[in-house]
Amino acid sequence: MSQGVEVVGLYVRDQDEALTFYVEKLGFRVHTDARNGDYRWLTVQHPDQPSLQLGLFTPQSPMLDAATAQTLRELVAKGAMPPLVLAVDDCRAAYDRMRARGVEFTQEPVARFGSVDAGFRDPSGNGWKMIEARR
Amino acid sequence: MSQDPELLRRLLRAKDRMDAASHEEWPVRRLARVSGVSAAHFARSFKEAFGVPPHRYLLTRRIERAMALLRDADLSITEIAFETGWKSLGTFGRTFRDVTGESPGAIRARERAAPSDLASVPVCFLRAAHRPDLTIAVSEKRRQEADDTKGTNETEVP
């Protein structure tokens, strides 16, 4: 596939912290980690989904003015960013595995409507739903 | 009105805890402990961050959950009242009506009759979209409605 969405970015409060979280706790891989001065282009990817990169970016100058960057940091910390959904084969098994690694769950696995879902947040406050793919 | 993101992240944790167990009692002291701040600081900061006082936020979550159970669960209205954290059916019914404008029984009948074309929206997001938008206190809402029925046209300035 040569056309389609390639990178979707999240704002995070600290890129090192986010990298550790997404790689060590969620099992993503680093796709690109490139620095240019204070700027760092950092993307990770799900091992089963090589066509999509998840960007882990900080709101920062010079792309954003200081006040806008501060507002975004507040929004992320308040959990006000858009929904994220992670599809898994087995929600309860993934929950046990991730919880043992210290992932902050906001909702234990619940079975409803023919699937199982749970909720967690990354250290910055981005909220994920983890939903078992329907078979 | 800028707030420290690090504090906001901890306030969010208290909000998440209410979301996860809205049927439980959440006095400010308990919430403040989750966020690691004093009770007075918590109440003020939470309202500033999320626009509503913590107890009212909890109320909207309980109503949201009750609405979902009315629609989807085979529980009696009394069971739903206790399941969602109310201590009496009377308080539940009255509060529910004050917030949503309809009785629990009426909502149940209507929701069950309506076909759903929203099956592909993740349930949790769907629920959040149906959360009551409680911008004023329930007591204030009651008072306004009482005034309306008396035919006054004065607008309350919150």
mmCIF file of N, CA and C in Angstrom, chain B residues 36-144:
data_model
loop_
_atom_site.group_PDB
_atom_site.id
_atom_site.type_symbol
_atom_site.label_atom_id
_atom_site.label_comp_id
_atom_site.label_asym_id
_atom_site.label_seq_id
_atom_site.Cartn_x
_atom_site.Cartn_y
_atom_site.Cartn_z
ATOM 1 N N GLY B 36 -3.037 13.653 45.820
ATOM 2 C CA GLY B 36 -1.887 14.082 46.615
ATOM 3 C C GLY B 36 -1.882 15.574 46.922
ATOM 4 N N VAL B 37 -3.072 16.141 47.157
ATOM 5 C CA VAL B 37 -3.164 17.558 47.536
ATOM 6 C C VAL B 37 -4.124 17.698 48.718
ATOM 7 N N SER B 38 -4.175 18.880 49.300
ATOM 8 C CA SER B 38 -5.099 19.110 50.411
ATOM 9 C C SER B 38 -6.538 19.152 49.872
ATOM 10 N N ALA B 39 -7.496 18.891 50.765
ATOM 11 C CA ALA B 39 -8.905 18.854 50.353
ATOM 12 C C ALA B 39 -9.344 20.196 49.763
ATOM 13 N N ALA B 40 -8.964 21.285 50.412
ATOM 14 C CA ALA B 40 -9.381 22.614 49.934
ATOM 15 C C ALA B 40 -8.786 22.895 48.556
ATOM 16 N N HIS B 41 -7.519 22.571 48.418
ATOM 17 C CA HIS B 41 -6.834 22.768 47.144
ATOM 18 C C HIS B 41 -7.466 21.898 46.057
ATOM 19 N N PHE B 42 -7.818 20.680 46.428
ATOM 20 C CA PHE B 42 -8.398 19.752 45.454
ATOM 21 C C PHE B 42 -9.697 20.294 44.871
ATOM 22 N N ALA B 43 -10.623 20.673 45.764
ATOM 23 C CA ALA B 43 -11.948 21.101 45.301
ATOM 24 C C ALA B 43 -11.832 22.289 44.350
ATOM 25 N N ARG B 44 -10.981 23.227 44.723
ATOM 26 C CA ARG B 44 -10.816 24.434 43.902
ATOM 27 C C ARG B 44 -10.157 24.087 42.558
ATOM 28 N N SER B 45 -9.097 23.311 42.632
ATOM 29 C CA SER B 45 -8.345 22.999 41.404
ATOM 30 C C SER B 45 -9.155 22.122 40.459
ATOM 31 N N PHE B 46 -9.922 21.184 41.022
ATOM 32 C CA PHE B 46 -10.714 20.285 40.177
ATOM 33 C C PHE B 46 -11.737 21.077 39.378
ATOM 34 N N LYS B 47 -12.415 21.979 40.057
ATOM 35 C CA LYS B 47 -13.437 22.780 39.371
ATOM 36 C C LYS B 47 -12.794 23.650 38.290
ATOM 37 N N GLU B 48 -11.639 24.206 38.616
ATOM 38 C CA GLU B 48 -10.954 25.039 37.635
ATOM 39 C C GLU B 48 -10.535 24.200 36.415
ATOM 40 N N ALA B 49 -10.093 22.972 36.683
ATOM 41 C CA ALA B 49 -9.598 22.124 35.593
ATOM 42 C C ALA B 49 -10.733 21.553 34.747
ATOM 43 N N PHE B 50 -11.791 21.090 35.391
ATOM 44 C CA PHE B 50 -12.804 20.325 34.663
ATOM 45 C C PHE B 50 -14.154 21.039 34.565
ATOM 46 N N GLY B 51 -14.225 22.248 35.119
ATOM 47 C CA GLY B 51 -15.418 23.068 34.910
ATOM 48 C C GLY B 51 -16.585 22.793 35.823
ATOM 49 N N VAL B 52 -16.542 21.699 36.566
ATOM 50 C CA VAL B 52 -17.613 21.389 37.517
ATOM 51 C C VAL B 52 -17.002 20.929 38.835
ATOM 52 N N PRO B 53 -17.693 21.157 39.940
ATOM 53 C CA PRO B 53 -17.180 20.636 41.208
ATOM 54 C C PRO B 53 -17.188 19.105 41.183
ATOM 55 N N PRO B 54 -16.284 18.480 41.935
ATOM 56 C CA PRO B 54 -16.164 17.018 41.874
ATOM 57 C C PRO B 54 -17.473 16.269 42.160
ATOM 58 N N HIS B 55 -18.261 16.736 43.125
ATOM 59 C CA HIS B 55 -19.479 15.986 43.449
ATOM 60 C C HIS B 55 -20.483 16.037 42.290
ATOM 61 N N ARG B 56 -20.474 17.162 41.547
ATOM 62 C CA ARG B 56 -21.400 17.244 40.428
ATOM 63 C C ARG B 56 -20.918 16.382 39.262
ATOM 64 N N TYR B 57 -19.597 16.319 39.102
ATOM 65 C CA TYR B 57 -19.055 15.427 38.084
ATOM 66 C C TYR B 57 -19.491 13.989 38.376
ATOM 67 N N LEU B 58 -19.364 13.600 39.647
ATOM 68 C CA LEU B 58 -19.747 12.248 40.043
ATOM 69 C C LEU B 58 -21.230 11.997 39.734
ATOM 70 N N LEU B 59 -22.037 12.991 39.998
ATOM 71 C CA LEU B 59 -23.477 12.876 39.724
ATOM 72 C C LEU B 59 -23.742 12.616 38.231
ATOM 73 N N THR B 60 -23.046 13.328 37.365
ATOM 74 C CA THR B 60 -23.265 13.120 35.926
ATOM 75 C C THR B 60 -22.850 11.703 35.516
ATOM 76 N N ARG B 61 -21.790 11.206 36.145
ATOM 77 C CA ARG B 61 -21.356 9.843 35.826
ATOM 78 C C ARG B 61 -22.372 8.809 36.293
ATOM 79 N N ARG B 62 -22.946 9.057 37.469
ATOM 80 C CA ARG B 62 -23.953 8.115 37.977
ATOM 81 C C ARG B 62 -25.192 8.113 37.088
ATOM 82 N N ILE B 63 -25.595 9.278 36.652
ATOM 83 C CA ILE B 63 -26.772 9.362 35.789
ATOM 84 C C ILE B 63 -26.481 8.694 34.443
ATOM 85 N N GLU B 64 -25.275 8.948 33.925
ATOM 86 C CA GLU B 64 -24.873 8.342 32.655
ATOM 87 C C GLU B 64 -24.929 6.811 32.757
ATOM 88 N N ARG B 65 -24.412 6.318 33.868
ATOM 89 C CA ARG B 65 -24.371 4.868 34.051
ATOM 90 C C ARG B 65 -25.785 4.314 34.232
ATOM 91 N N ALA B 66 -26.605 5.039 34.987
ATOM 92 C CA ALA B 66 -27.986 4.600 35.181
ATOM 93 C C ALA B 66 -28.716 4.551 33.836
ATOM 94 N N MET B 67 -28.474 5.535 32.984
ATOM 95 C CA MET B 67 -29.122 5.557 31.673
ATOM 96 C C MET B 67 -28.701 4.351 30.844
ATOM 97 N N ALA B 68 -27.413 4.015 30.918
ATOM 98 C CA ALA B 68 -26.924 2.859 30.170
ATOM 99 C C ALA B 68 -27.565 1.575 30.694
ATOM 100 N N LEU B 69 -27.668 1.468 32.009
ATOM 101 C CA LEU B 69 -28.264 0.262 32.587
ATOM 102 C C LEU B 69 -29.762 0.181 32.272
ATOM 103 N N LEU B 70 -30.419 1.324 32.281
ATOM 104 C CA LEU B 70 -31.852 1.332 31.944
ATOM 105 C C LEU B 70 -32.062 0.804 30.527
ATOM 106 N N ARG B 71 -31.127 1.182 29.663
ATOM 107 C CA ARG B 71 -31.247 0.796 28.264
ATOM 108 C C ARG B 71 -30.861 -0.666 28.059
ATOM 109 N N ASP B 72 -29.755 -1.072 28.695
ATOM 110 C CA ASP B 72 -29.143 -2.339 28.302
ATOM 111 C C ASP B 72 -29.293 -3.487 29.290
ATOM 112 N N ALA B 73 -29.581 -3.193 30.548
ATOM 113 C CA ALA B 73 -29.519 -4.258 31.545
ATOM 114 C C ALA B 73 -30.916 -4.715 31.960
ATOM 115 N N ASP B 74 -30.987 -5.989 32.320
ATOM 116 C CA ASP B 74 -32.256 -6.523 32.806
ATOM 117 C C ASP B 74 -32.315 -6.391 34.320
ATOM 118 N N LEU B 75 -32.228 -5.162 34.792
ATOM 119 C CA LEU B 75 -32.315 -4.906 36.228
ATOM 120 C C LEU B 75 -33.530 -4.018 36.457
ATOM 121 N N SER B 76 -34.143 -4.180 37.629
ATOM 122 C CA SER B 76 -35.264 -3.305 37.952
ATOM 123 C C SER B 76 -34.732 -1.897 38.217
ATOM 124 N N ILE B 77 -35.610 -0.919 38.212
ATOM 125 C CA ILE B 77 -35.174 0.452 38.461
ATOM 126 C C ILE B 77 -34.616 0.593 39.876
ATOM 127 N N THR B 78 -35.206 -0.134 40.815
ATOM 128 C CA THR B 78 -34.680 -0.121 42.189
ATOM 129 C C THR B 78 -33.255 -0.672 42.214
ATOM 130 N N GLU B 79 -33.051 -1.776 41.514
ATOM 131 C CA GLU B 79 -31.702 -2.364 41.476
ATOM 132 C C GLU B 79 -30.713 -1.389 40.844
ATOM 133 N N ILE B 80 -31.141 -0.702 39.810
ATOM 134 C CA ILE B 80 -30.259 0.252 39.139
ATOM 135 C C ILE B 80 -29.913 1.414 40.077
ATOM 136 N N ALA B 81 -30.897 1.858 40.856
ATOM 137 C CA ALA B 81 -30.645 2.946 41.815
ATOM 138 C C ALA B 81 -29.526 2.566 42.777
ATOM 139 N N PHE B 82 -29.601 1.368 43.328
ATOM 140 C CA PHE B 82 -28.574 0.964 44.303
ATOM 141 C C PHE B 82 -27.251 0.657 43.606
ATOM 142 N N GLU B 83 -27.346 0.040 42.442
ATOM 143 C CA GLU B 83 -26.159 -0.311 41.650
ATOM 144 C C GLU B 83 -25.334 0.937 41.285
ATOM 145 N N THR B 84 -26.013 2.060 41.086
ATOM 146 C CA THR B 84 -25.299 3.257 40.644
ATOM 147 C C THR B 84 -24.943 4.194 41.799
ATOM 148 N N GLY B 85 -25.219 3.767 43.028
ATOM 149 C CA GLY B 85 -24.675 4.502 44.171
ATOM 150 C C GLY B 85 -25.669 5.309 44.990
ATOM 151 N N TRP B 86 -26.978 5.220 44.661
ATOM 152 C CA TRP B 86 -27.939 5.966 45.472
ATOM 153 C C TRP B 86 -28.377 5.135 46.664
ATOM 154 N N LYS B 87 -28.729 5.825 47.715
ATOM 155 C CA LYS B 87 -29.120 5.120 48.931
ATOM 156 C C LYS B 87 -30.620 4.895 48.995
ATOM 157 N N SER B 88 -31.389 5.641 48.186
ATOM 158 C CA SER B 88 -32.833 5.401 48.170
ATOM 159 C C SER B 88 -33.375 5.583 46.763
ATOM 160 N N LEU B 89 -34.419 4.821 46.477
ATOM 161 C CA LEU B 89 -35.056 4.897 45.164
ATOM 162 C C LEU B 89 -35.651 6.281 44.939
ATOM 163 N N GLY B 90 -36.189 6.869 46.017
ATOM 164 C CA GLY B 90 -36.809 8.192 45.908
ATOM 165 C C GLY B 90 -35.813 9.256 45.470
ATOM 166 N N THR B 91 -34.660 9.264 46.110
ATOM 167 C CA THR B 91 -33.636 10.251 45.756
ATOM 168 C C THR B 91 -33.165 10.040 44.324
ATOM 169 N N PHE B 92 -32.981 8.775 43.958
ATOM 170 C CA PHE B 92 -32.554 8.461 42.597
ATOM 171 C C PHE B 92 -33.566 8.986 41.575
ATOM 172 N N GLY B 93 -34.830 8.633 41.785
ATOM 173 C CA GLY B 93 -35.873 9.028 40.829
ATOM 174 C C GLY B 93 -35.980 10.535 40.691
ATOM 175 N N ARG B 94 -35.924 11.213 41.833
ATOM 176 C CA ARG B 94 -36.083 12.670 41.822
ATOM 177 C C ARG B 94 -34.882 13.328 41.137
ATOM 178 N N THR B 95 -33.684 12.893 41.525
ATOM 179 C CA THR B 95 -32.474 13.484 40.940
ATOM 180 C C THR B 95 -32.417 13.191 39.439
ATOM 181 N N PHE B 96 -32.726 11.964 39.082
ATOM 182 C CA PHE B 96 -32.691 11.556 37.680
ATOM 183 C C PHE B 96 -33.619 12.427 36.838
ATOM 184 N N ARG B 97 -34.819 12.656 37.368
ATOM 185 C CA ARG B 97 -35.794 13.469 36.650
ATOM 186 C C ARG B 97 -35.335 14.924 36.563
ATOM 187 N N ASP B 98 -34.773 15.401 37.658
ATOM 188 C CA ASP B 98 -34.294 16.785 37.667
ATOM 189 C C ASP B 98 -33.185 17.000 36.635
ATOM 190 N N VAL B 99 -32.325 16.002 36.491
ATOM 191 C CA VAL B 99 -31.178 16.161 35.591
ATOM 192 C C VAL B 99 -31.571 15.924 34.137
ATOM 193 N N THR B 100 -32.336 14.873 33.893
ATOM 194 C CA THR B 100 -32.604 14.503 32.495
ATOM 195 C C THR B 100 -33.947 15.024 31.987
ATOM 196 N N GLY B 101 -34.822 15.404 32.899
ATOM 197 C CA GLY B 101 -36.141 15.876 32.488
ATOM 198 C C GLY B 101 -37.155 14.758 32.295
ATOM 199 N N GLU B 102 -36.710 13.517 32.481
ATOM 200 C CA GLU B 102 -37.623 12.385 32.326
ATOM 201 C C GLU B 102 -37.430 11.409 33.481
ATOM 202 N N SER B 103 -38.432 10.594 33.717
ATOM 203 C CA SER B 103 -38.294 9.601 34.776
ATOM 204 C C SER B 103 -37.488 8.415 34.252
ATOM 205 N N PRO B 104 -36.871 7.638 35.149
ATOM 206 C CA PRO B 104 -36.126 6.458 34.702
ATOM 207 C C PRO B 104 -36.995 5.511 33.866
ATOM 208 N N GLY B 105 -38.240 5.321 34.278
ATOM 209 C CA GLY B 105 -39.117 4.411 33.553
ATOM 210 C C GLY B 105 -39.407 4.889 32.136
ATOM 211 N N ALA B 106 -39.590 6.193 31.977
ATOM 212 C CA ALA B 106 -39.885 6.747 30.656
ATOM 213 C C ALA B 106 -38.686 6.588 29.730
ATOM 214 N N ILE B 107 -37.495 6.846 30.267
ATOM 215 C CA ILE B 107 -36.272 6.701 29.459
ATOM 216 C C ILE B 107 -36.106 5.243 29.036
ATOM 217 N N ARG B 108 -36.357 4.350 29.979
ATOM 218 C CA ARG B 108 -36.211 2.928 29.654
ATOM 219 C C ARG B 108 -37.143 2.541 28.500
ATOM 220 N N ALA B 109 -38.376 2.947 28.594
ATOM 221 C CA ALA B 109 -39.348 2.588 27.563
ATOM 222 C C ALA B 109 -38.943 3.158 26.202
ATOM 223 N N ARG B 110 -38.490 4.411 26.204
ATOM 224 C CA ARG B 110 -38.137 5.063 24.945
ATOM 225 C C ARG B 110 -36.886 4.454 24.329
ATOM 226 N N GLU B 111 -35.848 4.279 25.149
ATOM 227 C CA GLU B 111 -34.574 3.743 24.643
ATOM 228 C C GLU B 111 -34.748 2.337 24.080
ATOM 229 N N ARG B 112 -35.592 1.557 24.740
ATOM 230 C CA ARG B 112 -35.742 0.175 24.284
ATOM 231 C C ARG B 112 -36.538 0.091 22.998
ATOM 232 N N ALA B 113 -37.379 1.103 22.766
ATOM 233 C CA ALA B 113 -38.189 1.097 21.544
ATOM 234 C C ALA B 113 -37.379 1.582 20.344
ATOM 235 N N ALA B 114 -36.328 2.392 20.614
ATOM 236 C CA ALA B 114 -35.577 3.009 19.517
ATOM 237 C C ALA B 114 -34.552 2.035 18.943
ATOM 238 N N PRO B 115 -34.503 1.894 17.620
ATOM 239 C CA PRO B 115 -33.480 1.048 17.022
ATOM 240 C C PRO B 115 -32.110 1.726 17.121
ATOM 241 N N SER B 116 -31.061 0.936 17.251
ATOM 242 C CA SER B 116 -29.722 1.517 17.375
ATOM 243 C C SER B 116 -28.926 1.329 16.100
ATOM 244 N N ASP B 117 -28.418 2.431 15.556
ATOM 245 C CA ASP B 117 -27.546 2.325 14.386
ATOM 246 C C ASP B 117 -26.120 2.711 14.778
ATOM 247 N N LEU B 118 -25.847 2.604 16.080
ATOM 248 C CA LEU B 118 -24.556 3.072 16.574
ATOM 249 C C LEU B 118 -23.643 1.919 16.969
ATOM 250 N N ALA B 119 -23.977 0.737 16.449
ATOM 251 C CA ALA B 119 -23.263 -0.455 16.903
ATOM 252 C C ALA B 119 -21.759 -0.398 16.654
ATOM 253 N N SER B 120 -21.329 0.410 15.697
ATOM 254 C CA SER B 120 -19.897 0.411 15.401
ATOM 255 C C SER B 120 -19.125 1.475 16.173
ATOM 256 N N VAL B 121 -19.798 2.244 17.021
ATOM 257 C CA VAL B 121 -19.088 3.210 17.863
ATOM 258 C C VAL B 121 -18.709 2.522 19.171
ATOM 259 N N PRO B 122 -17.430 2.579 19.575
ATOM 260 C CA PRO B 122 -17.069 1.951 20.844
ATOM 261 C C PRO B 122 -17.974 2.455 21.976
ATOM 262 N N VAL B 123 -18.454 1.506 22.753
ATOM 263 C CA VAL B 123 -19.500 1.796 23.738
ATOM 264 C C VAL B 123 -19.135 2.922 24.704
ATOM 265 N N CYS B 124 -17.883 2.898 25.155
ATOM 266 C CA CYS B 124 -17.494 3.884 26.155
ATOM 267 C C CYS B 124 -17.624 5.309 25.630
ATOM 268 N N PHE B 125 -17.310 5.525 24.359
ATOM 269 C CA PHE B 125 -17.385 6.871 23.799
ATOM 270 C C PHE B 125 -18.844 7.276 23.606
ATOM 271 N N LEU B 126 -19.631 6.284 23.236
ATOM 272 C CA LEU B 126 -21.061 6.510 23.053
ATOM 273 C C LEU B 126 -21.685 6.958 24.370
ATOM 274 N N ARG B 127 -21.303 6.280 25.434
ATOM 275 C CA ARG B 127 -21.836 6.608 26.758
ATOM 276 C C ARG B 127 -21.461 8.020 27.134
ATOM 277 N N ALA B 128 -20.190 8.346 26.922
ATOM 278 C CA ALA B 128 -19.716 9.675 27.320
ATOM 279 C C ALA B 128 -20.503 10.748 26.580
ATOM 280 N N ALA B 129 -20.889 10.438 25.338
ATOM 281 C CA ALA B 129 -21.635 11.411 24.551
ATOM 282 C C ALA B 129 -23.036 11.624 25.103
ATOM 283 N N HIS B 130 -23.525 10.647 25.864
ATOM 284 C CA HIS B 130 -24.865 10.771 26.435
ATOM 285 C C HIS B 130 -24.824 11.234 27.888
ATOM 286 N N ARG B 131 -23.629 11.605 28.345
ATOM 287 C CA ARG B 131 -23.505 12.073 29.725
ATOM 288 C C ARG B 131 -24.283 13.384 29.865
ATOM 289 N N PRO B 132 -25.051 13.521 30.962
ATOM 290 C CA PRO B 132 -25.772 14.793 31.111
ATOM 291 C C PRO B 132 -24.813 15.970 31.229
ATOM 292 N N ASP B 133 -25.132 17.021 30.551
ATOM 293 C CA ASP B 133 -24.293 18.218 30.568
ATOM 294 C C ASP B 133 -24.795 19.130 31.681
ATOM 295 N N LEU B 134 -24.334 18.853 32.879
ATOM 296 C CA LEU B 134 -24.886 19.502 34.053
ATOM 297 C C LEU B 134 -24.068 20.742 34.395
ATOM 298 N N THR B 135 -24.461 21.860 33.789
ATOM 299 C CA THR B 135 -23.669 23.070 33.968
ATOM 300 C C THR B 135 -24.066 23.853 35.208
ATOM 301 N N ILE B 136 -25.199 23.491 35.781
ATOM 302 C CA ILE B 136 -25.596 24.164 37.022
ATOM 303 C C ILE B 136 -25.904 23.098 38.068
ATOM 304 N N ALA B 137 -25.944 23.516 39.325
ATOM 305 C CA ALA B 137 -26.230 22.567 40.390
ATOM 306 C C ALA B 137 -27.669 22.082 40.261
ATOM 307 N N VAL B 138 -27.892 20.846 40.719
ATOM 308 C CA VAL B 138 -29.234 20.280 40.621
ATOM 309 C C VAL B 138 -30.231 21.132 41.411
ATOM 310 N N SER B 139 -29.799 21.618 42.568
ATOM 311 C CA SER B 139 -30.695 22.448 43.384
ATOM 312 C C SER B 139 -31.104 23.718 42.624
ATOM 313 N N GLU B 140 -30.128 24.265 41.891
ATOM 314 C CA GLU B 140 -30.390 25.474 41.097
ATOM 315 C C GLU B 140 -31.358 25.158 39.956
ATOM 316 N N LYS B 141 -31.152 23.995 39.350
ATOM 317 C CA LYS B 141 -32.007 23.577 38.242
ATOM 318 C C LYS B 141 -33.446 23.423 38.737
ATOM 319 N N ARG B 142 -33.584 22.802 39.902
ATOM 320 C CA ARG B 142 -34.916 22.641 40.497
ATOM 321 C C ARG B 142 -35.569 23.993 40.708
ATOM 322 N N ARG B 143 -34.779 24.925 41.238
ATOM 323 C CA ARG B 143 -35.313 26.245 41.562
ATOM 324 C C ARG B 143 -35.756 26.966 40.281
ATOM 325 N N GLN B 144 -34.924 26.841 39.234
ATOM 326 C CA GLN B 144 -35.269 27.489 37.967
ATOM 327 C C GLN B 144 -36.554 26.924 37.395
#
